[in-house]
Amino acid sequence: KETNKEANKEANKETNKEANKEANKETNKETNKETRTKNRIESVCELIRANPRITYKEIMKTLQIGYSSVYESIKQLKEQGILDREGGLYGGCWKLNEDLYFQLHPRN
């Protein structure tokens, strides 16, 4: 009985260890993704500040990211009310609400 008890205890310890390891891996993956997204959004905003007429293509080339990453970053900024487009695709420009940006994305 005592041997079985010790074996079960060890098995449970290993199972818990593996479960914790997987949980930590998932948490780290999510944290890294959030950090990358935050950094990408900050970079997009910096580019727009420097050139309000910047295109998706120029952002993609400068940041070396794909169209969907640019699209998602701009979509998020628009949904938060931080970014708006004035004028059309050709000849228009981006308008960045700086006050709202710094309220929602405070610098550490």
Coordinates of N, CA, C and O in Angstrom, one line a residue:
K1 N 0.8 -1.2 0.0 CA 0.0 0.0 0.0 C 0.9 1.3 0.0 O 0.6 2.2 -0.7
E2 N 1.9 1.2 0.8 CA 2.8 2.4 0.9 C 3.5 2.7 -0.4 O 3.6 3.8 -0.8
T3 N 3.9 1.6 -1.1 CA 4.6 1.7 -2.4 C 3.6 2.3 -3.4 O 4.0 3.2 -4.2
N4 N 2.4 1.9 -3.4 CA 1.4 2.4 -4.3 C 1.1 3.9 -4.1 O 1.0 4.7 -5.0
K5 N 1.1 4.2 -2.8 CA 0.8 5.6 -2.4 C 1.9 6.5 -2.9 O 1.7 7.6 -3.5
E6 N 3.2 6.1 -2.7 CA 4.4 6.8 -3.2 C 4.4 6.9 -4.7 O 4.6 8.0 -5.3
A7 N 4.0 5.8 -5.4 CA 4.0 5.8 -6.9 C 2.9 6.8 -7.4 O 3.1 7.6 -8.3
N8 N 1.7 6.8 -6.7 CA 0.7 7.7 -7.1 C 1.1 9.1 -6.9 O 0.8 10.0 -7.7
K9 N 1.7 9.4 -5.7 CA 2.2 10.7 -5.4 C 3.1 11.2 -6.5 O 3.0 12.4 -6.9
E10 N 4.1 10.4 -6.9 CA 5.0 10.8 -7.9 C 4.4 11.0 -9.2 O 4.7 11.9 -10.0
A11 N 3.4 10.1 -9.6 CA 2.7 10.3 -10.8 C 1.9 11.6 -10.9 O 1.9 12.3 -11.9
N12 N 1.2 11.9 -9.7 CA 0.5 13.1 -9.6 C 1.4 14.4 -9.8 O 1.0 15.4 -10.4
K13 N 2.6 14.2 -9.1 CA 3.5 15.3 -9.1 C 4.0 15.6 -10.6 O 4.0 16.7 -11.0
E14 N 4.2 14.5 -11.3 CA 4.7 14.7 -12.7 C 3.5 15.2 -13.6 O 3.7 16.1 -14.5
T15 N 2.3 14.7 -13.4 CA 1.1 15.2 -14.1 C 0.9 16.7 -13.9 O 0.7 17.5 -14.8
N16 N 1.0 17.1 -12.6 CA 0.8 18.5 -12.3 C 2.0 19.4 -12.9 O 1.7 20.5 -13.3
K17 N 3.2 18.8 -12.9 CA 4.3 19.5 -13.4 C 4.1 19.8 -14.9 O 4.3 20.9 -15.4
E18 N 3.6 18.8 -15.6 CA 3.4 18.9 -17.1 C 2.2 19.9 -17.3 O 2.3 20.7 -18.3
A19 N 1.2 19.8 -16.5 CA 0.0 20.7 -16.7 C 0.4 22.1 -16.5 O 0.1 23.0 -17.2
N20 N 1.2 22.4 -15.4 CA 1.7 23.7 -15.2 C 2.6 24.2 -16.3 O 2.6 25.4 -16.7
K21 N 3.5 23.3 -16.8 CA 4.4 23.7 -17.9 C 3.6 24.1 -19.1 O 3.9 25.1 -19.7
E22 N 2.6 23.4 -19.5 CA 1.7 23.7 -20.6 C 1.0 25.0 -20.4 O 0.9 25.8 -21.3
A23 N 0.4 25.2 -19.2 CA -0.3 26.4 -18.9 C 0.6 27.6 -19.0 O 0.3 28.7 -19.5
N24 N 1.9 27.5 -18.4 CA 2.8 28.6 -18.5 C 3.2 28.9 -20.0 O 3.4 30.0 -20.3
K25 N 3.3 27.8 -20.8 CA 3.7 28.0 -22.2 C 2.6 28.8 -22.9 O 2.9 29.7 -23.6
E26 N 1.3 28.4 -22.6 CA 0.2 29.2 -23.2 C 0.2 30.6 -22.8 O -0.1 31.5 -23.6
T27 N 0.4 30.8 -21.5 CA 0.4 32.2 -20.9 C 1.5 33.0 -21.6 O 1.2 34.2 -22.0
N28 N 2.7 32.4 -21.7 CA 3.8 33.2 -22.3 C 3.5 33.5 -23.8 O 3.8 34.5 -24.2
K29 N 2.9 32.5 -24.5 CA 2.6 32.7 -25.9 C 1.6 33.9 -26.0 O 1.8 34.7 -26.9
E30 N 0.6 33.9 -25.2 CA -0.4 35.0 -25.2 C 0.3 36.4 -24.9 O 0.0 37.4 -25.5
T31 N 1.1 36.4 -23.8 CA 1.8 37.6 -23.4 C 2.7 38.1 -24.6 O 2.7 39.3 -24.8
N32 N 3.4 37.2 -25.2 CA 4.3 37.6 -26.3 C 3.5 38.2 -27.5 O 3.9 39.1 -28.1
K33 N 2.4 37.5 -27.7 CA 1.5 38.0 -28.8 C 1.0 39.4 -28.5 O 1.0 40.3 -29.4
E34 N 0.5 39.6 -27.3 CA 0.1 41.0 -26.8 C 1.2 42.0 -26.9 O 0.9 43.1 -27.4
T35 N 2.4 41.6 -26.5 CA 3.5 42.6 -26.6 C 3.8 42.9 -28.1 O 4.0 44.1 -28.4
R36 N 3.8 41.9 -28.9 CA 4.1 42.2 -30.4 C 3.0 43.1 -30.9 O 3.3 44.0 -31.7
T37 N 1.8 42.8 -30.6 CA 0.7 43.6 -31.1 C 0.8 45.1 -30.6 O 0.7 46.0 -31.4
K38 N 1.1 45.2 -29.4 CA 1.3 46.6 -28.8 C 2.4 47.3 -29.5 O 2.3 48.5 -29.8
N39 N 3.5 46.6 -29.6 CA 4.7 47.3 -30.3 C 4.4 47.6 -31.7 O 4.8 48.7 -32.2
R40 N 3.6 46.7 -32.4 CA 3.3 47.0 -33.8 C 2.4 48.2 -33.9 O 2.6 49.1 -34.8
I41 N 1.4 48.3 -33.0 CA 0.5 49.5 -33.0 C 1.2 50.7 -32.7 O 1.0 51.8 -33.4
E42 N 2.2 50.7 -31.8 CA 3.0 51.9 -31.5 C 3.8 52.3 -32.7 O 3.9 53.5 -33.1
S43 N 4.4 51.3 -33.4 CA 5.2 51.6 -34.6 C 4.3 52.2 -35.7 O 4.7 53.1 -36.4
V44 N 3.1 51.6 -35.9 CA 2.2 52.2 -36.9 C 1.9 53.6 -36.6 O 1.9 54.5 -37.5
C45 N 1.6 53.9 -35.4 CA 1.3 55.3 -35.0 C 2.4 56.2 -35.2 O 2.3 57.4 -35.6
E46 N 3.6 55.8 -34.9 CA 4.8 56.6 -35.1 C 5.0 56.9 -36.6 O 5.3 58.1 -36.9
L47 N 4.8 56.0 -37.4 CA 4.9 56.2 -38.9 C 3.8 57.2 -39.4 O 4.1 58.0 -40.2
I48 N 2.6 57.0 -38.8 CA 1.5 57.9 -39.2 C 1.8 59.3 -38.7 O 1.5 60.3 -39.5
R49 N 2.3 59.5 -37.5 CA 2.7 60.8 -37.0 C 3.7 61.5 -38.0 O 3.6 62.6 -38.3
A50 N 4.7 60.7 -38.4 CA 5.8 61.2 -39.3 C 5.3 61.5 -40.7 O 5.8 62.5 -41.3
N51 N 4.3 60.7 -41.1 CA 3.7 60.9 -42.5 C 2.3 60.6 -42.5 O 1.9 59.4 -42.8
P52 N 1.4 61.5 -42.3 CA -0.1 61.2 -42.3 C -0.6 60.7 -43.6 O -1.7 60.2 -43.6
R53 N 0.1 60.8 -44.7 CA -0.3 60.3 -46.0 C 0.2 58.9 -46.3 O 0.1 58.5 -47.4
I54 N 0.9 58.3 -45.3 CA 1.5 57.0 -45.5 C 0.5 56.0 -46.0 O -0.7 56.0 -45.6
T55 N 0.9 55.0 -46.8 CA 0.0 54.0 -47.3 C 0.3 52.7 -46.6 O 1.3 52.5 -45.9
Y56 N -0.7 51.8 -46.7 CA -0.5 50.4 -46.2 C 0.8 49.8 -46.7 O 1.6 49.2 -45.9
K57 N 1.0 50.0 -48.0 CA 2.2 49.4 -48.6 C 3.5 49.9 -48.0 O 4.5 49.2 -47.7
E58 N 3.5 51.2 -47.7 CA 4.7 51.8 -47.1 C 4.9 51.4 -45.6 O 6.0 51.1 -45.2
I59 N 3.8 51.2 -44.9 CA 3.9 50.7 -43.6 C 4.4 49.3 -43.6 O 5.3 48.9 -42.8
M60 N 3.9 48.4 -44.5 CA 4.3 47.0 -44.6 C 5.8 47.0 -44.9 O 6.5 46.2 -44.2
K61 N 6.3 47.8 -45.8 CA 7.7 47.8 -46.2 C 8.6 48.2 -45.0 O 9.6 47.6 -44.7
T62 N 8.2 49.3 -44.4 CA 9.0 49.9 -43.3 C 9.1 49.0 -42.1 O 10.2 48.8 -41.6
L63 N 7.9 48.4 -41.7 CA 7.9 47.5 -40.5 C 8.2 46.0 -40.9 O 8.3 45.2 -40.0
Q64 N 8.3 45.7 -42.2 CA 8.5 44.4 -42.6 C 7.5 43.4 -42.1 O 7.8 42.4 -41.5
I65 N 6.2 43.8 -42.2 CA 5.1 43.0 -41.8 C 4.1 42.8 -43.0 O 4.2 43.6 -43.9
G66 N 3.2 41.9 -42.9 CA 2.3 41.6 -43.9 C 1.1 42.6 -43.9 O 0.8 43.3 -42.9
Y67 N 0.3 42.5 -45.0 CA -0.9 43.3 -45.1 C -1.9 43.1 -44.0 O -2.4 44.1 -43.4
S68 N -2.1 41.8 -43.6 CA -3.1 41.6 -42.5 C -2.7 42.1 -41.2 O -3.5 42.6 -40.4
S69 N -1.4 42.2 -40.9 CA -0.9 42.8 -39.7 C -1.2 44.3 -39.7 O -1.6 44.9 -38.7
V70 N -0.9 44.9 -40.8 CA -1.2 46.4 -40.9 C -2.7 46.6 -40.8 O -3.1 47.5 -40.0
Y71 N -3.5 45.8 -41.5 CA -4.9 45.9 -41.5 C -5.5 45.8 -40.1 O -6.3 46.6 -39.6
E72 N -5.0 44.8 -39.4 CA -5.5 44.5 -38.0 C -5.1 45.7 -37.1 O -5.9 46.1 -36.2
S73 N -3.9 46.2 -37.2 CA -3.5 47.3 -36.3 C -4.3 48.5 -36.6 O -4.8 49.2 -35.6
I74 N -4.5 48.9 -37.8 CA -5.3 50.0 -38.2 C -6.8 49.8 -37.8 O -7.4 50.8 -37.2
K75 N -7.3 48.6 -38.0 CA -8.6 48.3 -37.6 C -8.8 48.5 -36.1 O -9.8 49.2 -35.6
Q76 N -7.9 48.1 -35.3 CA -8.0 48.2 -33.8 C -7.9 49.7 -33.4 O -8.7 50.1 -32.6
L77 N -7.0 50.4 -34.1 CA -6.9 51.9 -33.8 C -8.2 52.6 -34.2 O -8.7 53.5 -33.4
K78 N -8.8 52.2 -35.3 CA -10.1 52.9 -35.7 C -11.2 52.5 -34.7 O -12.0 53.4 -34.3
E79 N -11.3 51.2 -34.3 CA -12.3 50.8 -33.4 C -12.2 51.5 -32.0 O -13.2 51.8 -31.4
Q80 N -11.0 51.9 -31.6 CA -10.7 52.6 -30.4 C -11.0 54.1 -30.5 O -10.9 54.8 -29.5
G81 N -11.2 54.5 -31.8 CA -11.4 55.9 -32.0 C -10.2 56.8 -32.1 O -10.2 58.0 -32.0
I82 N -9.0 56.1 -32.1 CA -7.7 56.8 -32.1 C -7.4 57.2 -33.5 O -6.7 58.3 -33.7
L83 N -7.8 56.5 -34.5 CA -7.4 56.8 -35.9 C -8.6 56.9 -36.8 O -9.6 56.2 -36.7
D84 N -8.5 57.9 -37.7 CA -9.5 58.1 -38.7 C -8.9 58.5 -40.0 O -7.7 59.0 -40.0
R85 N -9.6 58.2 -41.1 CA -9.1 58.6 -42.4 C -9.9 59.7 -43.0 O -11.1 59.6 -43.0
E86 N -9.2 60.8 -43.4 CA -9.9 61.9 -44.1 C -9.5 61.9 -45.5 O -8.4 61.7 -45.9
G87 N -10.6 62.0 -46.4 CA -10.3 62.0 -47.8 C -10.3 60.5 -48.3 O -10.5 59.6 -47.5
G88 N -10.1 60.3 -49.6 CA -10.1 59.0 -50.1 C -8.8 58.3 -50.0 O -7.9 58.7 -49.3
L89 N -8.7 57.1 -50.6 CA -7.5 56.3 -50.6 C -6.4 57.0 -51.2 O -5.2 56.9 -50.8
Y90 N -6.7 57.8 -52.3 CA -5.6 58.5 -53.0 C -5.8 60.0 -52.7 O -6.8 60.6 -53.0
G91 N -4.8 60.6 -52.0 CA -4.9 62.0 -51.6 C -5.4 62.2 -50.2 O -5.4 63.3 -49.8
G92 N -5.9 61.2 -49.6 CA -6.4 61.3 -48.2 C -5.2 61.3 -47.2 O -4.1 61.1 -47.6
C93 N -5.6 61.4 -45.9 CA -4.6 61.3 -44.9 C -5.2 60.8 -43.6 O -6.4 60.8 -43.4
W94 N -4.3 60.3 -42.8 CA -4.7 59.7 -41.5 C -4.7 60.8 -40.4 O -3.9 61.7 -40.4
K95 N -5.7 60.8 -39.6 CA -5.8 61.7 -38.4 C -5.7 60.9 -37.1 O -6.5 60.0 -36.9
L96 N -4.7 61.2 -36.3 CA -4.5 60.5 -35.1 C -4.9 61.3 -33.9 O -4.5 62.5 -33.8
N97 N -5.8 60.7 -33.1 CA -6.2 61.4 -31.9 C -5.2 61.1 -30.8 O -5.3 60.1 -30.1
E98 N -4.3 62.0 -30.6 CA -3.1 61.8 -29.7 C -3.6 61.7 -28.3 O -3.1 60.9 -27.5
D99 N -4.5 62.6 -27.8 CA -5.0 62.5 -26.5 C -5.6 61.1 -26.1 O -5.2 60.5 -25.1
L100 N -6.4 60.7 -27.0 CA -7.1 59.4 -26.8 C -6.0 58.2 -26.8 O -6.1 57.3 -26.1
Y101 N -5.1 58.4 -27.8 CA -4.0 57.4 -27.9 C -3.3 57.2 -26.6 O -3.1 56.1 -26.1
F102 N -2.9 58.3 -26.0 CA -2.1 58.2 -24.7 C -2.9 57.8 -23.5 O -2.4 57.3 -22.6
Q103 N -4.2 58.0 -23.6 CA -5.1 57.6 -22.5 C -5.2 56.0 -22.6 O -5.1 55.4 -21.5
L104 N -5.4 55.5 -23.8 CA -5.5 54.1 -24.0 C -4.2 53.3 -24.0 O -4.2 52.1 -23.7
H105 N -3.1 54.0 -24.4 CA -1.8 53.3 -24.5 C -0.8 54.1 -23.7 O 0.1 54.7 -24.3
P106 N -0.9 54.1 -22.4 CA 0.1 54.9 -21.6 C 1.5 54.4 -21.7 O 1.7 53.2 -21.9
R107 N 2.4 55.3 -21.7 CA 3.8 54.9 -21.8 C 4.3 54.5 -20.4 O 4.0 55.1 -19.4
N108 N 5.1 53.4 -20.3 CA 5.6 52.9 -19.0 C 6.8 53.6 -18.7 O 7.7 53.9 -19.4

